[in-house]
């Protein structure tokens, strides 16, 4: 069952009516197949029209949809021979960031990403995708390993931000994030990052300082959440829709600002309605980007990566 968002209520009502008619048709001899078909077409058209004009705040809601595919889903749908590598060799294991060796379309890669979890138990296990210092230090370890063995790095970003708790600060959260960004910028192999849900603050940039940054069509990427910005600017979280509009958090806005290189289309109604189709489109885009980077020597990769980030914000 699809969970409907607030702005999808008209679609939800129509889908409920279709379900009722299907039940009626199965329990009686009435021939209402034509009516069901008409309503299904109307529902599909309404869904496409709605998603064609989403506001930044509505895209934020889609990016946070509880059924949106996460890191473990993408591993299952497209990466093969995945061997998870855990621990930072300094403190412990952080399940908010998962990484390891894998193959993508036959190509050996090091894949790293945030995992939010799908239910209460897994969300607690993965700390809602909010990593602690040991998570970023694990990512650094894996990136250094990838550089040593000449493996391209692929990161899938989906986090509201790094964990802001006292224990994270005690163990050097800011330093770990900075070191992870440094590792991204210095890894001597091709690196492609994809924002697949939320890309929040330094917690996202720590895995997204790559040669190519991609975003799924209804994902978001910003220095702070719309609610956080609203609380700072207006002293209330109620202005989050206005903040989302002002901050240019959408993939389309960020492409126009040259913060990212590519927007990967999602199926009608968002990635949660067809995770497999979303995964195939994403993997195809990542594979194309890796192909274009694979012929470049390490010195060119590092120079271009540095220039890419220095150029952001220039007039």
Short mmCIF file of C-alpha atoms in Angstrom, two decimals:
data_model
loop_
_atom_site.label_atom_id
_atom_site.label_comp_id
_atom_site.label_asym_id
_atom_site.label_seq_id
_atom_site.Cartn_x
_atom_site.Cartn_y
_atom_site.Cartn_z
CA UNK A 1 0.00 0.00 0.00
CA UNK A 2 1.27 3.45 -0.97
CA UNK A 3 1.32 6.06 1.79
CA UNK A 4 -0.17 9.27 0.40
CA UNK A 5 1.21 12.68 1.26
CA UNK A 6 -0.95 15.64 2.25
CA UNK A 7 -0.97 17.19 -1.22
CA UNK A 8 -1.96 13.83 -2.73
CA UNK A 9 -5.36 13.65 -1.00
CA UNK A 10 -7.41 14.02 -4.23
CA UNK A 11 -5.40 11.19 -5.78
CA UNK A 12 -5.85 9.08 -2.65
CA UNK A 13 -9.63 9.57 -2.79
CA UNK A 14 -9.72 8.50 -6.42
CA UNK A 15 -7.55 5.45 -5.72
CA UNK A 16 -9.87 4.49 -2.86
CA UNK A 17 -12.85 4.69 -5.21
CA UNK A 18 -11.06 2.46 -7.73
CA UNK A 19 -10.33 -0.08 -5.00
CA UNK A 20 -14.00 -0.09 -3.98
CA UNK A 21 -15.10 -0.71 -7.56
CA UNK A 22 -12.62 -3.56 -7.93
CA UNK A 23 -14.03 -5.17 -4.79
CA UNK A 24 -17.57 -4.72 -6.08
CA UNK A 25 -16.62 -6.24 -9.44
CA UNK A 26 -15.07 -9.31 -7.80
CA UNK A 27 -18.09 -9.86 -5.53
CA UNK A 28 -20.82 -9.50 -8.17
CA UNK A 29 -21.64 -10.07 -11.83
CA UNK A 30 -21.62 -6.36 -12.65
CA UNK A 31 -19.47 -5.37 -15.61
CA UNK A 32 -17.76 -2.17 -14.46
CA UNK A 33 -14.39 -2.75 -16.08
CA UNK A 34 -14.91 0.27 -18.33
CA UNK A 35 -15.58 2.57 -15.39
CA UNK A 36 -12.53 1.24 -13.54
CA UNK A 37 -10.36 1.80 -16.61
CA UNK A 38 -11.65 5.36 -16.97
CA UNK A 39 -10.89 6.17 -13.34
CA UNK A 40 -7.42 4.58 -13.57
CA UNK A 41 -6.58 6.83 -16.52
CA UNK A 42 -7.92 9.82 -14.63
CA UNK A 43 -5.82 8.91 -11.58
CA UNK A 44 -2.65 8.50 -13.67
CA UNK A 45 -3.26 11.85 -15.37
CA UNK A 46 -3.90 13.55 -12.02
CA UNK A 47 -0.72 12.03 -10.59
CA UNK A 48 1.40 13.21 -13.52
CA UNK A 49 -0.11 16.70 -13.42
CA UNK A 50 0.45 16.99 -9.67
CA UNK A 51 4.09 15.90 -9.80
CA UNK A 52 4.83 18.11 -12.78
CA UNK A 53 4.29 21.24 -10.67
CA UNK A 54 5.49 20.34 -7.17
CA UNK A 55 6.61 23.19 -4.95
CA UNK A 56 10.01 22.97 -3.20
CA UNK A 57 8.23 22.10 0.06
CA UNK A 58 6.24 19.33 -1.62
CA UNK A 59 9.47 17.97 -3.10
CA UNK A 60 10.92 17.99 0.41
CA UNK A 61 8.01 15.82 1.54
CA UNK A 62 8.56 13.42 -1.37
CA UNK A 63 12.29 13.23 -0.60
CA UNK A 64 11.37 12.17 2.96
CA UNK A 65 8.64 9.71 1.96
CA UNK A 66 8.80 6.69 4.31
CA UNK A 67 8.62 4.27 1.38
CA UNK A 68 11.33 5.94 -0.69
CA UNK A 69 14.13 3.47 -1.53
CA UNK A 70 17.24 3.70 0.64
CA UNK A 71 20.84 2.50 0.43
CA UNK A 72 20.13 -1.17 1.22
CA UNK A 73 17.40 -1.17 -1.44
CA UNK A 74 19.77 0.17 -4.09
CA UNK A 75 22.37 -2.42 -3.12
CA UNK A 76 19.78 -5.15 -3.59
CA UNK A 77 18.46 -3.76 -6.88
CA UNK A 78 21.67 -3.12 -8.79
CA UNK A 79 24.95 -3.75 -7.00
CA UNK A 80 26.31 -7.29 -7.12
CA UNK A 81 28.95 -9.12 -5.08
CA UNK A 82 28.52 -6.59 -2.26
CA UNK A 83 30.97 -7.16 0.60
CA UNK A 84 30.23 -4.81 3.54
CA UNK A 85 33.22 -3.38 5.36
CA UNK A 86 32.56 -2.08 8.85
CA UNK A 87 34.25 -0.07 11.57
CA UNK A 88 36.51 2.96 11.57
CA UNK A 89 39.43 1.23 13.37
CA UNK A 90 39.32 4.02 15.94
CA UNK A 91 36.10 3.78 17.93
CA UNK A 92 33.45 1.44 16.55
CA UNK A 93 30.81 0.69 13.95
CA UNK A 94 28.23 3.26 12.83
CA UNK A 95 25.25 1.73 11.02
CA UNK A 96 24.10 5.14 9.73
CA UNK A 97 26.72 4.84 6.98
CA UNK A 98 27.19 1.55 5.15
CA UNK A 99 29.94 0.80 2.69
CA UNK A 100 31.86 -1.92 0.98
CA UNK A 101 33.17 -3.49 -2.19
CA UNK A 102 30.70 -4.23 -4.99
CA UNK A 103 30.16 -4.38 -8.73
CA UNK A 104 27.96 -1.98 -10.68
CA UNK A 105 27.19 -3.17 -14.20
CA UNK A 106 30.27 -5.39 -13.95
CA UNK A 107 32.55 -2.54 -12.82
CA UNK A 108 34.32 -2.98 -9.47
CA UNK A 109 33.55 -0.04 -7.17
CA UNK A 110 33.64 1.07 -3.56
CA UNK A 111 30.10 2.04 -2.65
CA UNK A 112 29.29 4.11 0.45
CA UNK A 113 26.02 5.64 1.59
CA UNK A 114 23.60 6.68 4.30
CA UNK A 115 20.92 4.26 5.44
CA UNK A 116 17.80 5.61 7.17
CA UNK A 117 15.87 2.37 7.74
CA UNK A 118 12.28 1.51 6.81
CA UNK A 119 10.57 0.71 10.13
CA UNK A 120 11.00 1.56 13.79
CA UNK A 121 13.59 -1.13 14.47
CA UNK A 122 15.78 -0.38 11.45
CA UNK A 123 15.46 3.37 11.86
CA UNK A 124 16.77 3.08 15.41
CA UNK A 125 19.51 0.69 14.28
CA UNK A 126 20.67 3.12 11.58
CA UNK A 127 20.02 6.25 13.68
CA UNK A 128 17.71 7.62 10.96
CA UNK A 129 20.71 8.00 8.64
CA UNK A 130 22.38 10.57 10.90
CA UNK A 131 26.02 9.54 11.17
CA UNK A 132 28.38 10.02 14.09
CA UNK A 133 32.14 10.66 13.77
CA UNK A 134 32.91 6.96 13.49
CA UNK A 135 30.62 6.77 10.45
CA UNK A 136 32.55 9.46 8.60
CA UNK A 137 35.87 7.96 9.68
CA UNK A 138 34.71 4.64 8.27
CA UNK A 139 33.90 6.41 5.00
CA UNK A 140 37.40 7.94 5.01
CA UNK A 141 38.93 4.50 5.54
CA UNK A 142 36.98 3.04 2.64
CA UNK A 143 37.82 5.95 0.32
CA UNK A 144 41.51 5.56 1.14
CA UNK A 145 41.23 1.85 0.43
CA UNK A 146 39.55 2.59 -2.91
CA UNK A 147 42.38 4.96 -3.81
CA UNK A 148 45.00 2.37 -2.90
CA UNK A 149 43.44 -0.30 -5.11
CA UNK A 150 42.29 1.96 -7.94
CA UNK A 151 38.55 1.45 -7.42
CA UNK A 152 36.03 4.16 -8.41
CA UNK A 153 33.97 5.49 -5.49
CA UNK A 154 30.17 5.73 -5.64
CA UNK A 155 28.28 7.40 -2.79
CA UNK A 156 24.52 7.51 -2.22
CA UNK A 157 23.54 10.43 0.01
CA UNK A 158 20.33 10.43 2.06
CA UNK A 159 20.52 12.16 5.42
CA UNK A 160 18.85 15.01 7.26
CA UNK A 161 22.32 15.83 8.57
CA UNK A 162 25.05 14.53 10.82
CA UNK A 163 24.01 13.42 14.31
CA UNK A 164 24.00 16.51 16.60
CA UNK A 165 24.17 14.69 19.96
CA UNK A 166 26.61 15.40 22.77
CA UNK A 167 28.49 12.12 22.29
CA UNK A 168 29.11 12.94 18.63
CA UNK A 169 30.53 16.33 19.54
CA UNK A 170 32.70 14.72 22.23
CA UNK A 171 34.20 12.38 19.64
CA UNK A 172 34.95 15.16 17.13
CA UNK A 173 31.99 15.40 14.79
CA UNK A 174 33.08 18.58 13.00
CA UNK A 175 36.64 17.33 12.52
CA UNK A 176 35.41 13.99 11.17
CA UNK A 177 33.14 15.70 8.63
CA UNK A 178 35.96 18.01 7.53
CA UNK A 179 38.33 15.06 7.15
CA UNK A 180 35.73 13.19 5.12
CA UNK A 181 35.31 16.14 2.75
CA UNK A 182 39.11 16.29 2.49
CA UNK A 183 39.20 12.57 1.67
CA UNK A 184 36.59 13.04 -1.07
CA UNK A 185 38.56 15.86 -2.63
CA UNK A 186 41.83 13.92 -2.43
CA UNK A 187 40.87 10.40 -3.50
CA UNK A 188 42.89 9.68 -6.71
CA UNK A 189 40.11 7.74 -8.46
CA UNK A 190 36.83 8.71 -10.16
CA UNK A 191 34.10 9.58 -7.66
CA UNK A 192 30.39 9.97 -8.39
CA UNK A 193 27.85 10.98 -5.75
CA UNK A 194 24.05 10.77 -6.00
CA UNK A 195 21.59 12.56 -3.72
CA UNK A 196 18.79 9.99 -3.56
CA UNK A 197 16.62 11.58 -0.85
CA UNK A 198 17.70 14.30 1.56
CA UNK A 199 21.10 15.92 1.26
CA UNK A 200 21.35 17.76 4.54
CA UNK A 201 24.19 20.05 5.61
CA UNK A 202 27.76 18.89 6.19
CA UNK A 203 26.49 15.40 6.84
CA UNK A 204 25.73 15.18 3.13
CA UNK A 205 28.70 17.15 1.77
CA UNK A 206 31.02 14.77 3.64
CA UNK A 207 30.10 12.10 1.08
CA UNK A 208 29.30 14.36 -1.87
CA UNK A 209 32.48 16.32 -2.64
CA UNK A 210 32.80 14.28 -5.85
CA UNK A 211 33.77 14.67 -9.51
CA UNK A 212 30.11 14.42 -10.48
CA UNK A 213 27.11 15.07 -8.24
CA UNK A 214 23.74 13.73 -9.39
CA UNK A 215 20.30 14.18 -7.85
CA UNK A 216 17.11 12.22 -8.24
CA UNK A 217 14.34 14.42 -9.59
CA UNK A 218 12.47 14.83 -6.29
CA UNK A 219 15.42 14.87 -3.90
CA UNK A 220 16.66 17.94 -2.02
CA UNK A 221 20.11 19.28 -1.10
CA UNK A 222 20.76 22.20 1.24
CA UNK A 223 22.91 23.56 4.05
CA UNK A 224 20.01 23.27 6.52
CA UNK A 225 16.52 21.81 6.59
CA UNK A 226 13.64 24.13 5.64
CA UNK A 227 12.30 23.79 9.20
CA UNK A 228 15.68 24.73 10.65
CA UNK A 229 16.00 27.77 8.41
CA UNK A 230 12.46 28.82 9.26
CA UNK A 231 13.17 28.55 12.99
CA UNK A 232 16.24 30.77 12.62
CA UNK A 233 14.78 33.38 10.26
CA UNK A 234 11.17 33.58 11.49
CA UNK A 235 11.46 32.04 14.97
CA UNK A 236 8.91 29.40 13.98
CA UNK A 237 9.01 26.19 11.90
CA UNK A 238 5.67 27.13 10.29
CA UNK A 239 7.44 29.08 7.54
CA UNK A 240 9.26 25.97 6.27
CA UNK A 241 7.52 26.14 2.84
CA UNK A 242 8.76 29.72 2.39
CA UNK A 243 12.26 28.70 3.49
CA UNK A 244 12.32 25.80 1.03
CA UNK A 245 11.38 28.18 -1.77
CA UNK A 246 14.03 30.74 -0.81
CA UNK A 247 16.87 28.25 -0.29
CA UNK A 248 16.65 26.66 -3.76
CA UNK A 249 16.77 23.12 -2.40
CA UNK A 250 15.44 21.26 -5.45
CA UNK A 251 17.45 19.34 -8.02
CA UNK A 252 16.23 21.67 -10.77
CA UNK A 253 17.36 24.78 -8.89
CA UNK A 254 20.75 23.31 -8.04
CA UNK A 255 21.34 22.22 -11.64
CA UNK A 256 20.72 25.80 -12.80
CA UNK A 257 23.19 27.04 -10.15
CA UNK A 258 25.85 24.54 -11.29
CA UNK A 259 25.97 22.90 -7.87
CA UNK A 260 25.17 19.52 -9.45
CA UNK A 261 25.79 18.07 -12.92
CA UNK A 262 22.71 15.98 -13.60
CA UNK A 263 19.08 15.37 -12.60
CA UNK A 264 17.96 11.74 -12.84
CA UNK A 265 14.22 11.43 -13.67
CA UNK A 266 11.93 9.54 -11.33
CA UNK A 267 8.80 7.57 -12.29
CA UNK A 268 5.48 9.41 -12.18
CA UNK A 269 4.58 9.85 -8.53
CA UNK A 270 8.11 9.58 -7.17
CA UNK A 271 10.74 6.91 -6.59
CA UNK A 272 8.63 5.13 -3.97
CA UNK A 273 6.05 4.16 -6.60
CA UNK A 274 8.55 2.26 -8.75
CA UNK A 275 11.83 1.67 -6.94
CA UNK A 276 13.20 -0.68 -9.59
CA UNK A 277 12.72 1.81 -12.42
CA UNK A 278 14.31 4.51 -10.29
CA UNK A 279 17.29 2.30 -9.53
CA UNK A 280 17.85 1.42 -13.17
CA UNK A 281 17.77 5.07 -14.23
CA UNK A 282 20.16 5.98 -11.41
CA UNK A 283 22.60 3.16 -12.13
CA UNK A 284 22.62 4.01 -15.82
CA UNK A 285 23.48 7.64 -15.06
CA UNK A 286 26.23 6.69 -12.60
CA UNK A 287 27.72 4.22 -15.08
CA UNK A 288 27.79 6.88 -17.81
CA UNK A 289 29.54 9.34 -15.50
CA UNK A 290 32.12 6.76 -14.46
CA UNK A 291 32.76 5.95 -18.12
CA UNK A 292 33.48 9.62 -18.85
CA UNK A 293 35.86 9.88 -15.88
CA UNK A 294 37.68 6.57 -16.21
CA UNK A 295 40.11 7.73 -18.90
CA UNK A 296 41.37 10.73 -16.90
CA UNK A 297 44.66 10.45 -14.99
CA UNK A 298 44.59 11.03 -11.24
CA UNK A 299 46.24 14.46 -11.55
CA UNK A 300 43.48 15.68 -13.89
CA UNK A 301 40.75 14.25 -11.66
CA UNK A 302 42.10 16.05 -8.61
CA UNK A 303 42.61 19.35 -10.43
CA UNK A 304 39.15 19.30 -12.01
CA UNK A 305 37.51 18.31 -8.72
CA UNK A 306 39.17 21.23 -6.94
CA UNK A 307 38.16 23.66 -9.66
CA UNK A 308 34.60 22.31 -9.67
CA UNK A 309 34.04 23.32 -6.06
CA UNK A 310 35.97 26.56 -6.25
CA UNK A 311 33.73 27.61 -9.15
CA UNK A 312 30.47 27.21 -7.21
CA UNK A 313 29.05 30.62 -6.41
CA UNK A 314 31.14 32.56 -8.86
CA UNK A 315 29.22 35.23 -10.74
#
